[in-house]
mmCIF file of N, CA, C and O in Angstrom:
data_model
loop_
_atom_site.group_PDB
_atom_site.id
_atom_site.type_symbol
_atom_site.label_atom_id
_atom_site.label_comp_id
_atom_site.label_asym_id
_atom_site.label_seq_id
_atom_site.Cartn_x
_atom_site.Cartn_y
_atom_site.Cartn_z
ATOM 1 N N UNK A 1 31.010 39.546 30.337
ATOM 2 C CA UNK A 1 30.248 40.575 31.031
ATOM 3 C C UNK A 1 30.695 41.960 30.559
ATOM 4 O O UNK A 1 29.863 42.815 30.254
ATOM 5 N N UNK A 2 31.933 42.163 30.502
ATOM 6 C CA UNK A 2 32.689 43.278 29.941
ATOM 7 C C UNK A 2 31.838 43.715 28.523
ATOM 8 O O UNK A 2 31.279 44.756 28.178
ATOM 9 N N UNK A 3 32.014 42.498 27.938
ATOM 10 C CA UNK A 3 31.424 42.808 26.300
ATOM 11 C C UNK A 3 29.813 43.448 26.117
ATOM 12 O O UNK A 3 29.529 44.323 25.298
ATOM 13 N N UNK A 4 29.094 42.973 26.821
ATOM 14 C CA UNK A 4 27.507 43.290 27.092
ATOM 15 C C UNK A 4 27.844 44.542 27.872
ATOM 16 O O UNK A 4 27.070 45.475 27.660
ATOM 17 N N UNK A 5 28.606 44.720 28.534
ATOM 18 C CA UNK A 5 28.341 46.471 29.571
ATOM 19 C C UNK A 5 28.388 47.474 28.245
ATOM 20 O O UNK A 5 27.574 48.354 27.964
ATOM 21 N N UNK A 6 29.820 47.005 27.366
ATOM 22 C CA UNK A 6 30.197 47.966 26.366
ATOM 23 C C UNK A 6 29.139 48.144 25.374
ATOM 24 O O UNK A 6 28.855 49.155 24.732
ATOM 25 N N UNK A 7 28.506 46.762 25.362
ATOM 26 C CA UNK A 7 26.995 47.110 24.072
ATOM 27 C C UNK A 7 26.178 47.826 24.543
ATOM 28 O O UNK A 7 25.551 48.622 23.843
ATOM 29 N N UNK A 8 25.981 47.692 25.966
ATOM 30 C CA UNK A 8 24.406 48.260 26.098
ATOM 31 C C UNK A 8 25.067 49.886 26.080
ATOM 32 O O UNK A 8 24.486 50.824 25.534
ATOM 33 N N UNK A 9 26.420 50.002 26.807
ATOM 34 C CA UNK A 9 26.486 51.491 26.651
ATOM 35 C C UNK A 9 26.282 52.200 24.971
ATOM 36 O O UNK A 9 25.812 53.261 24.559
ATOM 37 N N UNK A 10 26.799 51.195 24.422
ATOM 38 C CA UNK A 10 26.882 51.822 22.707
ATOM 39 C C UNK A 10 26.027 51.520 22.380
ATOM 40 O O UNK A 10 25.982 52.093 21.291
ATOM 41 N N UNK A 11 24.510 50.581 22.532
ATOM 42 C CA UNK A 11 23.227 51.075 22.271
ATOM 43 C C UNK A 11 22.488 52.173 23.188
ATOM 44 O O UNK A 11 21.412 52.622 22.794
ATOM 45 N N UNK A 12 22.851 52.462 23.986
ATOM 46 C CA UNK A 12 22.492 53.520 24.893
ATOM 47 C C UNK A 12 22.925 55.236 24.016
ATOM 48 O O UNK A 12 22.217 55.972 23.329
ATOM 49 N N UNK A 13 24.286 55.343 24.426
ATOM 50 C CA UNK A 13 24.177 56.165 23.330
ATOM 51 C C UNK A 13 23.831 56.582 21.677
ATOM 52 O O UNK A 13 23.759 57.671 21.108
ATOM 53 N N UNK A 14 23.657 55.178 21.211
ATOM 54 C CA UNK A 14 22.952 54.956 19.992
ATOM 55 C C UNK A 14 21.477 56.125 20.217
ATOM 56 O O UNK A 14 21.430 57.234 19.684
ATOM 57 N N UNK A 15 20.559 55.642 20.969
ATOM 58 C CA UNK A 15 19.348 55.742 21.164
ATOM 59 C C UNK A 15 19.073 57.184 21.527
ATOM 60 O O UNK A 15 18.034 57.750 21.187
ATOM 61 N N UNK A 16 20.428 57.999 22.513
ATOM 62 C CA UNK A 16 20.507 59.438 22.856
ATOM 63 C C UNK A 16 20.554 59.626 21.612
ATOM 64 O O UNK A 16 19.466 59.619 21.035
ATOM 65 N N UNK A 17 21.769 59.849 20.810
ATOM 66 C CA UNK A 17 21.252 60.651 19.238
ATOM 67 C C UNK A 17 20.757 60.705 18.686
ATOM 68 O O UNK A 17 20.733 61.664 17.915
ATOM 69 N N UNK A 18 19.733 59.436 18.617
ATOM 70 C CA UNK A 18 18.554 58.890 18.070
ATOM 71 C C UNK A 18 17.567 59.960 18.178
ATOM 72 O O UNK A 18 16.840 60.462 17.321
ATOM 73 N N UNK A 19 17.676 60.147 19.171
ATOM 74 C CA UNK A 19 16.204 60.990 20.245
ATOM 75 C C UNK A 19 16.382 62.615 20.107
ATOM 76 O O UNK A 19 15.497 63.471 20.101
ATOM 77 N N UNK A 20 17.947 62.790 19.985
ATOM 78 C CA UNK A 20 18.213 64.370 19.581
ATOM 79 C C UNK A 20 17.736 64.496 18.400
ATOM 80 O O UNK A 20 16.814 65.293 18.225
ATOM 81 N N UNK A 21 18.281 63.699 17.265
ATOM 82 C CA UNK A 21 17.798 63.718 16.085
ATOM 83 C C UNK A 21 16.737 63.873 15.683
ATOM 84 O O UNK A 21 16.688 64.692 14.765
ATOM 85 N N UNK A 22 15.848 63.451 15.956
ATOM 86 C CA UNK A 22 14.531 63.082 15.850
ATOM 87 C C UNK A 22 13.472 64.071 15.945
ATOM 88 O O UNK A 22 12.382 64.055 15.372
ATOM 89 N N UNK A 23 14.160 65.334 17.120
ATOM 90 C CA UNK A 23 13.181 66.261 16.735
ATOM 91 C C UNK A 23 13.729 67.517 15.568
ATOM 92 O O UNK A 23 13.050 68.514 15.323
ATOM 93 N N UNK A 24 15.136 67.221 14.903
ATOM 94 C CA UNK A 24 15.004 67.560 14.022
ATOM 95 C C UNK A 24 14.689 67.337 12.504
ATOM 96 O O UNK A 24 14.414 68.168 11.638
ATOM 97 N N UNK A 25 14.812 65.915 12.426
ATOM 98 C CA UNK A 25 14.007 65.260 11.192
ATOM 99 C C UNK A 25 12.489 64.996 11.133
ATOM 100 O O UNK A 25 11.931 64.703 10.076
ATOM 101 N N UNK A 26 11.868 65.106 12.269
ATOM 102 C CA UNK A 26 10.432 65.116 12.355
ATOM 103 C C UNK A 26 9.760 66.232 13.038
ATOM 104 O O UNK A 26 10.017 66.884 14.050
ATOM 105 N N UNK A 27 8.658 66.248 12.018
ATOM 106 C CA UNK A 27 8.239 68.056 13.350
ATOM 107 C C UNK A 27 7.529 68.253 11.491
ATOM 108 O O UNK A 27 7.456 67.716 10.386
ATOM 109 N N UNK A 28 7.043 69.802 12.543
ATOM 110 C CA UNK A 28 5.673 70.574 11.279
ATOM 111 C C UNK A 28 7.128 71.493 10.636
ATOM 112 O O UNK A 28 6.924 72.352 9.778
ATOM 113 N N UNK A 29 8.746 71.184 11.197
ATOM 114 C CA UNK A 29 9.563 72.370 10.407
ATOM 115 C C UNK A 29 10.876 71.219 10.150
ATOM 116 O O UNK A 29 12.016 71.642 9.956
ATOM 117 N N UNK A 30 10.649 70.111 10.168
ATOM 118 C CA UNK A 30 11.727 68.895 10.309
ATOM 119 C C UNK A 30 11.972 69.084 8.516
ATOM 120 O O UNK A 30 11.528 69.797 7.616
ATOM 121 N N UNK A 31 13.052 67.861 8.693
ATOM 122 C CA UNK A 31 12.893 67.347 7.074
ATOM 123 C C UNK A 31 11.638 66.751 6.690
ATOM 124 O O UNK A 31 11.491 66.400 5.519
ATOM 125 N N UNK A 32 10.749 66.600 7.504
ATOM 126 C CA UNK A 32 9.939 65.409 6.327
ATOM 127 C C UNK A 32 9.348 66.121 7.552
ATOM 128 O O UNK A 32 9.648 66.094 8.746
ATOM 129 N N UNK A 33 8.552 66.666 6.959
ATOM 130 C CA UNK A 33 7.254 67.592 7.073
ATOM 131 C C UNK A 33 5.795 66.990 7.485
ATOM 132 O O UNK A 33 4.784 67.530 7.035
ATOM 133 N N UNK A 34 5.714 65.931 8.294
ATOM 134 C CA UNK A 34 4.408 65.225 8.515
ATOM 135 C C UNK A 34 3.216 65.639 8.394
ATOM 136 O O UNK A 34 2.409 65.187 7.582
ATOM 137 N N UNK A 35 3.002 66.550 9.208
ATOM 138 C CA UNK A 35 1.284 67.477 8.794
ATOM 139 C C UNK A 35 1.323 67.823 7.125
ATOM 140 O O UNK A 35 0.380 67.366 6.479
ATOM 141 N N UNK A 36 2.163 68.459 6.527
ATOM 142 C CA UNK A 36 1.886 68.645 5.089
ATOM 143 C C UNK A 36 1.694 67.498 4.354
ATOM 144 O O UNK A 36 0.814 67.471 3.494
ATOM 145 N N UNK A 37 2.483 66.426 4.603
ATOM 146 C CA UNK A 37 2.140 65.058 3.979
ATOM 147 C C UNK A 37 0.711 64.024 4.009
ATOM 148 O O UNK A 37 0.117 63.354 3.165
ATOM 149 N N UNK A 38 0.493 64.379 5.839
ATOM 150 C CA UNK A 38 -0.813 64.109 6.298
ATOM 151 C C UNK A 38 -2.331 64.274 5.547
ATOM 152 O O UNK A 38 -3.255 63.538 5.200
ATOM 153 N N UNK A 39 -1.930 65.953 5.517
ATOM 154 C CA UNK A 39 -2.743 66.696 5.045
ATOM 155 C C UNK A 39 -3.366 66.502 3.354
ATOM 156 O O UNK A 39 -4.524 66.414 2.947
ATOM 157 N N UNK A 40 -2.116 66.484 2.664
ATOM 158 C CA UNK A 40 -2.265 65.761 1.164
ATOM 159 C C UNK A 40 -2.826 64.233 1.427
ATOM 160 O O UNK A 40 -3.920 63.987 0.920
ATOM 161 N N UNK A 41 -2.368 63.491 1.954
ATOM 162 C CA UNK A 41 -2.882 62.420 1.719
ATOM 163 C C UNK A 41 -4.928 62.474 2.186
ATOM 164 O O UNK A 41 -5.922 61.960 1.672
ATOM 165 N N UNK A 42 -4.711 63.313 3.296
ATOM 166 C CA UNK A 42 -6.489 63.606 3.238
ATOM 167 C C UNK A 42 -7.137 64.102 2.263
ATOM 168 O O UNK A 42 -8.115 63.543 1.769
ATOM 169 N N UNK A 43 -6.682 65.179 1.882
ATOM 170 C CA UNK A 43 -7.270 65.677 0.589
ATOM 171 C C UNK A 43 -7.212 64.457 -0.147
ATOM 172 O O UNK A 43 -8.359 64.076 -0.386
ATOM 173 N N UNK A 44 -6.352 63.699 -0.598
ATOM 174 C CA UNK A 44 -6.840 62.918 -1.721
ATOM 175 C C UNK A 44 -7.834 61.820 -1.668
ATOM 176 O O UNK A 44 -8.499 61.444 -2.634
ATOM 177 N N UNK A 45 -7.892 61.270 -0.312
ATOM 178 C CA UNK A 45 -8.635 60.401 0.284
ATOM 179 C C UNK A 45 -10.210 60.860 -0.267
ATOM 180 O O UNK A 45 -11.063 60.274 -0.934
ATOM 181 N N UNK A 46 -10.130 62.259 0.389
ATOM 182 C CA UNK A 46 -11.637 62.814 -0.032
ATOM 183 C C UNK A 46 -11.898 63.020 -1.448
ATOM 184 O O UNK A 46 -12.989 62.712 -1.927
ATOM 185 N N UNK A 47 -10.796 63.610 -2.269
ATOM 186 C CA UNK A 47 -11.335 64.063 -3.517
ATOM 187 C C UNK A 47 -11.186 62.076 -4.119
ATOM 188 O O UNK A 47 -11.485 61.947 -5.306
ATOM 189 N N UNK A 48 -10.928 61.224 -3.659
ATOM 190 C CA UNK A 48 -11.164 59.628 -4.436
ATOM 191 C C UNK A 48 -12.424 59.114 -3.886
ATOM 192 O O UNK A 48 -12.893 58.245 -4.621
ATOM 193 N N UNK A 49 -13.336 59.425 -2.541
ATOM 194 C CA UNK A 49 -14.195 59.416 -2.259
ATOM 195 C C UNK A 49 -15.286 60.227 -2.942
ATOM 196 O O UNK A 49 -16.360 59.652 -3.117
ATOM 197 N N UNK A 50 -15.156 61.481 -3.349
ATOM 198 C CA UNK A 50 -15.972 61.995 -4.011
ATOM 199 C C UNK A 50 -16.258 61.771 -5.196
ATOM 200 O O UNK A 50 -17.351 62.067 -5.678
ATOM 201 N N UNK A 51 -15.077 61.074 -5.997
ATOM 202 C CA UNK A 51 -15.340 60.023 -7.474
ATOM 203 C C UNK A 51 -15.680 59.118 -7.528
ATOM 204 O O UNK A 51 -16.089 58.569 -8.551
ATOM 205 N N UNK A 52 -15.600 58.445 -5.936
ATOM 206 C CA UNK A 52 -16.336 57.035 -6.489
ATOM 207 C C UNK A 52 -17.338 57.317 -6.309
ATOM 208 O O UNK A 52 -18.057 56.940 -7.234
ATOM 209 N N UNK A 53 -18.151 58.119 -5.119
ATOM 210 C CA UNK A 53 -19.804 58.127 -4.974
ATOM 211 C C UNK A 53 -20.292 59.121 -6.333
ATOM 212 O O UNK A 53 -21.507 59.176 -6.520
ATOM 213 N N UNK A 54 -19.576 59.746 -7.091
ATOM 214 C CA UNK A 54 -20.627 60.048 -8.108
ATOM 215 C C UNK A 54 -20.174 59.256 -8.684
ATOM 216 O O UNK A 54 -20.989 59.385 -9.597
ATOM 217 N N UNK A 55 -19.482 58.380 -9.066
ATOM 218 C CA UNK A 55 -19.612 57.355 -10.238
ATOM 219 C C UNK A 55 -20.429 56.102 -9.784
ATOM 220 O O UNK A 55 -20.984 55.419 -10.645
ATOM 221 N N UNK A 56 -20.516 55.793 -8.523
ATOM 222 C CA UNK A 56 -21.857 55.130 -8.168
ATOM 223 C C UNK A 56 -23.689 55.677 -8.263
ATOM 224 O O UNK A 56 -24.788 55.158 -8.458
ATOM 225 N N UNK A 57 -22.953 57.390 -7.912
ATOM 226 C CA UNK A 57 -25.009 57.904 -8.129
ATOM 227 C C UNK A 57 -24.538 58.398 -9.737
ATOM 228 O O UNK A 57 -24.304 59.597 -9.581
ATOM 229 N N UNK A 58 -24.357 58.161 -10.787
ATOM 230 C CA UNK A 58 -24.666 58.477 -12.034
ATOM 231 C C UNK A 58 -25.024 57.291 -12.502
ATOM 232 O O UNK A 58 -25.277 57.500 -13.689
ATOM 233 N N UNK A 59 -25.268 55.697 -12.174
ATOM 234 C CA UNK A 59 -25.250 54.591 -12.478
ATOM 235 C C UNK A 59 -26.605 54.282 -11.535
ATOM 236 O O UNK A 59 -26.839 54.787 -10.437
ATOM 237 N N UNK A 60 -27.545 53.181 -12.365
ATOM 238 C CA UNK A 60 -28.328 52.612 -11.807
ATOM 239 C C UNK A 60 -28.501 51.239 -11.155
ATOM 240 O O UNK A 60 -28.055 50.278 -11.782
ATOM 241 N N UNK A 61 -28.947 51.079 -10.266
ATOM 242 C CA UNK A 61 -28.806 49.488 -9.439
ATOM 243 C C UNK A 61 -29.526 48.603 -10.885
ATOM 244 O O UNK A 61 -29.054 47.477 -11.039
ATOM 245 N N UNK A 62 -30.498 48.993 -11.814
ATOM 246 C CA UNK A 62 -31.296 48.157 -12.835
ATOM 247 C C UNK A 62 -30.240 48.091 -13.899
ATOM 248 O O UNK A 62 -30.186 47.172 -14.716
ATOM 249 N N UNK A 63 -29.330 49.187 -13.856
ATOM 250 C CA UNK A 63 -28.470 48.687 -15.398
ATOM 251 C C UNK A 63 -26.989 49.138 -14.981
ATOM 252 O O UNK A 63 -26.372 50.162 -15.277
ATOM 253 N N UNK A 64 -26.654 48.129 -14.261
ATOM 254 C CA UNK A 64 -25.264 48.342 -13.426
ATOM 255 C C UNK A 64 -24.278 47.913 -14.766
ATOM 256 O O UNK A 64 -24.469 46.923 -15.472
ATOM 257 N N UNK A 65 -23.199 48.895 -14.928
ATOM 258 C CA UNK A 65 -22.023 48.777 -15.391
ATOM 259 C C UNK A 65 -21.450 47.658 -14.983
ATOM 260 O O UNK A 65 -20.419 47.865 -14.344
ATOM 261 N N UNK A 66 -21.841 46.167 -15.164
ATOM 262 C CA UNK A 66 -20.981 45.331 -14.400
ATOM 263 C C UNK A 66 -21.386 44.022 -15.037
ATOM 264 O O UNK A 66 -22.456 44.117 -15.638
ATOM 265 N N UNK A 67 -20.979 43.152 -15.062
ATOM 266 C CA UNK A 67 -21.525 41.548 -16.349
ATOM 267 C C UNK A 67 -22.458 41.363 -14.740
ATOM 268 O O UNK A 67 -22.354 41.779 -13.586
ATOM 269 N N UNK A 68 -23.345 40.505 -15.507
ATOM 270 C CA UNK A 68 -24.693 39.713 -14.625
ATOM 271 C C UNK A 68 -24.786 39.257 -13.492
ATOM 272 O O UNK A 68 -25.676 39.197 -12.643
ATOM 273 N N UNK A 69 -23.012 38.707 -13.638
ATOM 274 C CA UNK A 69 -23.133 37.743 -12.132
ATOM 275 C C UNK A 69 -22.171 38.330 -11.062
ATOM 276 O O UNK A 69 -21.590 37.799 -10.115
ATOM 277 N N UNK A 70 -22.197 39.556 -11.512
ATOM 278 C CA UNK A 70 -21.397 40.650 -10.501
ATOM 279 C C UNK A 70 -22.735 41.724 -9.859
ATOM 280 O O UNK A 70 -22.594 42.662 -9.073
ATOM 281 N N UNK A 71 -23.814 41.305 -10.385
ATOM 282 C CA UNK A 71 -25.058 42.667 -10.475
ATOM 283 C C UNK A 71 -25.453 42.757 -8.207
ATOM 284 O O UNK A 71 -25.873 43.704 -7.541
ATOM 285 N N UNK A 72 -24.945 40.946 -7.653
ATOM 286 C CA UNK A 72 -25.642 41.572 -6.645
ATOM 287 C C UNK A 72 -24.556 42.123 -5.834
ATOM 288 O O UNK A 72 -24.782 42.503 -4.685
ATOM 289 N N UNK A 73 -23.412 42.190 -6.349
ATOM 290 C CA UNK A 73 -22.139 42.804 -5.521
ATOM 291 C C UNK A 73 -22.021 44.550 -6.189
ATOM 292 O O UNK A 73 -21.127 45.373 -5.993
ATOM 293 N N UNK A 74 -22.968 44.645 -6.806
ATOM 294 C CA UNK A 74 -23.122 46.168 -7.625
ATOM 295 C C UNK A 74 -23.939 46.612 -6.395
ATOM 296 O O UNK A 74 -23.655 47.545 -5.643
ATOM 297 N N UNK A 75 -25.114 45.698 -6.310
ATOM 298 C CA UNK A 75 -26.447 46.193 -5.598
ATOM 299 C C UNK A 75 -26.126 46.138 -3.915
ATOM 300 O O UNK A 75 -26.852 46.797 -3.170
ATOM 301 N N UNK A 76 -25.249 45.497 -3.474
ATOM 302 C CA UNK A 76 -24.437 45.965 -2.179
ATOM 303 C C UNK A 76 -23.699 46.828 -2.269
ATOM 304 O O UNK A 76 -23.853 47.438 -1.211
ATOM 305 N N UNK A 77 -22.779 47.450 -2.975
ATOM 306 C CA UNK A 77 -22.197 48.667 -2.977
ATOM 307 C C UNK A 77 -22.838 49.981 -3.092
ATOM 308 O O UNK A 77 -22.411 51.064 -2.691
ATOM 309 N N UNK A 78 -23.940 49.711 -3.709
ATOM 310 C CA UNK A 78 -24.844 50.839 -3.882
ATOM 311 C C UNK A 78 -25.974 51.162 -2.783
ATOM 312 O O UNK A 78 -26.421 52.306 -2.705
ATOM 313 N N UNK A 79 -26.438 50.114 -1.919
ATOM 314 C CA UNK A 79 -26.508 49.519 -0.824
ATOM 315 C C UNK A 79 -26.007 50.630 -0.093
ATOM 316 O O UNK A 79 -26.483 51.705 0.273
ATOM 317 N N UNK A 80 -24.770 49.987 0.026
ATOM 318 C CA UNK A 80 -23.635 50.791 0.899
ATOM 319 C C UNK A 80 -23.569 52.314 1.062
ATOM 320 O O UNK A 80 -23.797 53.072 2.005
ATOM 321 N N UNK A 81 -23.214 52.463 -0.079
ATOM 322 C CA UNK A 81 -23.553 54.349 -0.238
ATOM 323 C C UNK A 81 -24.570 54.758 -0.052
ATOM 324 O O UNK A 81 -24.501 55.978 0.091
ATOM 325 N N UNK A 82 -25.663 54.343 0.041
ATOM 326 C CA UNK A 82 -26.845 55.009 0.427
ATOM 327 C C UNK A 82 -27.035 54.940 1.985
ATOM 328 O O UNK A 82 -27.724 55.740 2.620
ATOM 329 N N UNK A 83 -26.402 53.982 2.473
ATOM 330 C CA UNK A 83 -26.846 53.546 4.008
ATOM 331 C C UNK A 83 -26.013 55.341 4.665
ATOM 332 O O UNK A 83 -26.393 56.302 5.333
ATOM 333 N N UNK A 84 -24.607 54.862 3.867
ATOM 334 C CA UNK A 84 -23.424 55.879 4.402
ATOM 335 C C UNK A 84 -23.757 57.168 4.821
ATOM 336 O O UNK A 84 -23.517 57.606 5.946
ATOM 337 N N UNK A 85 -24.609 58.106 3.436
ATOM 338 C CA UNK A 85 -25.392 58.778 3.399
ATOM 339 C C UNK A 85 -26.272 59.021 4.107
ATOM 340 O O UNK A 85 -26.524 60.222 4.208
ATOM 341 N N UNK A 86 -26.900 58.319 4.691
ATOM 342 C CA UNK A 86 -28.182 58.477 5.710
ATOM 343 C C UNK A 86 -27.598 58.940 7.508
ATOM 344 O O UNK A 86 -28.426 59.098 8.405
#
């Protein structure tokens, strides 16, 4: 019983420094900067979204960049982007 009082206290205080810590390694002024990281990863999200839909509207559903028996998984993706669009 002794042994378990002493753990939970030394995970107890584990978890206090834990929690002090924490708002100085995380935060918009921490080490690791979340919103700036956030933020990049959106931007790129969008600018890889904006390459694939023009590399889908510069391509036609009749002469899809793609071998024959891939043409109706072309013509659902293209499908797709147009629905998105609407």
């Amino acid at each position: 019983v002794v042994f378990l009082r002493a753990m939970a206290f030394v995970y107890g205080v584990a978890f206090l420094i834990a929690r002090h810590q924490a708002k100085a390694l995380i935060g918009d002024n921490g080490i690791t900067p979340a919103r700036k990281i956030l933020d990049m990863a959106e931007q790129r999200g969008k600018e890889t979204k904006a390459r694939r839909e023009k590399w889908l509207n510069s391509t036609t559903a009749e002469n899809p960049p793609v071998l024959p028996e891939d043409a109706s998984l072309w013509k659902r993706l293209k499908n797709q982007s147009q629905i998105r669009k609407a």
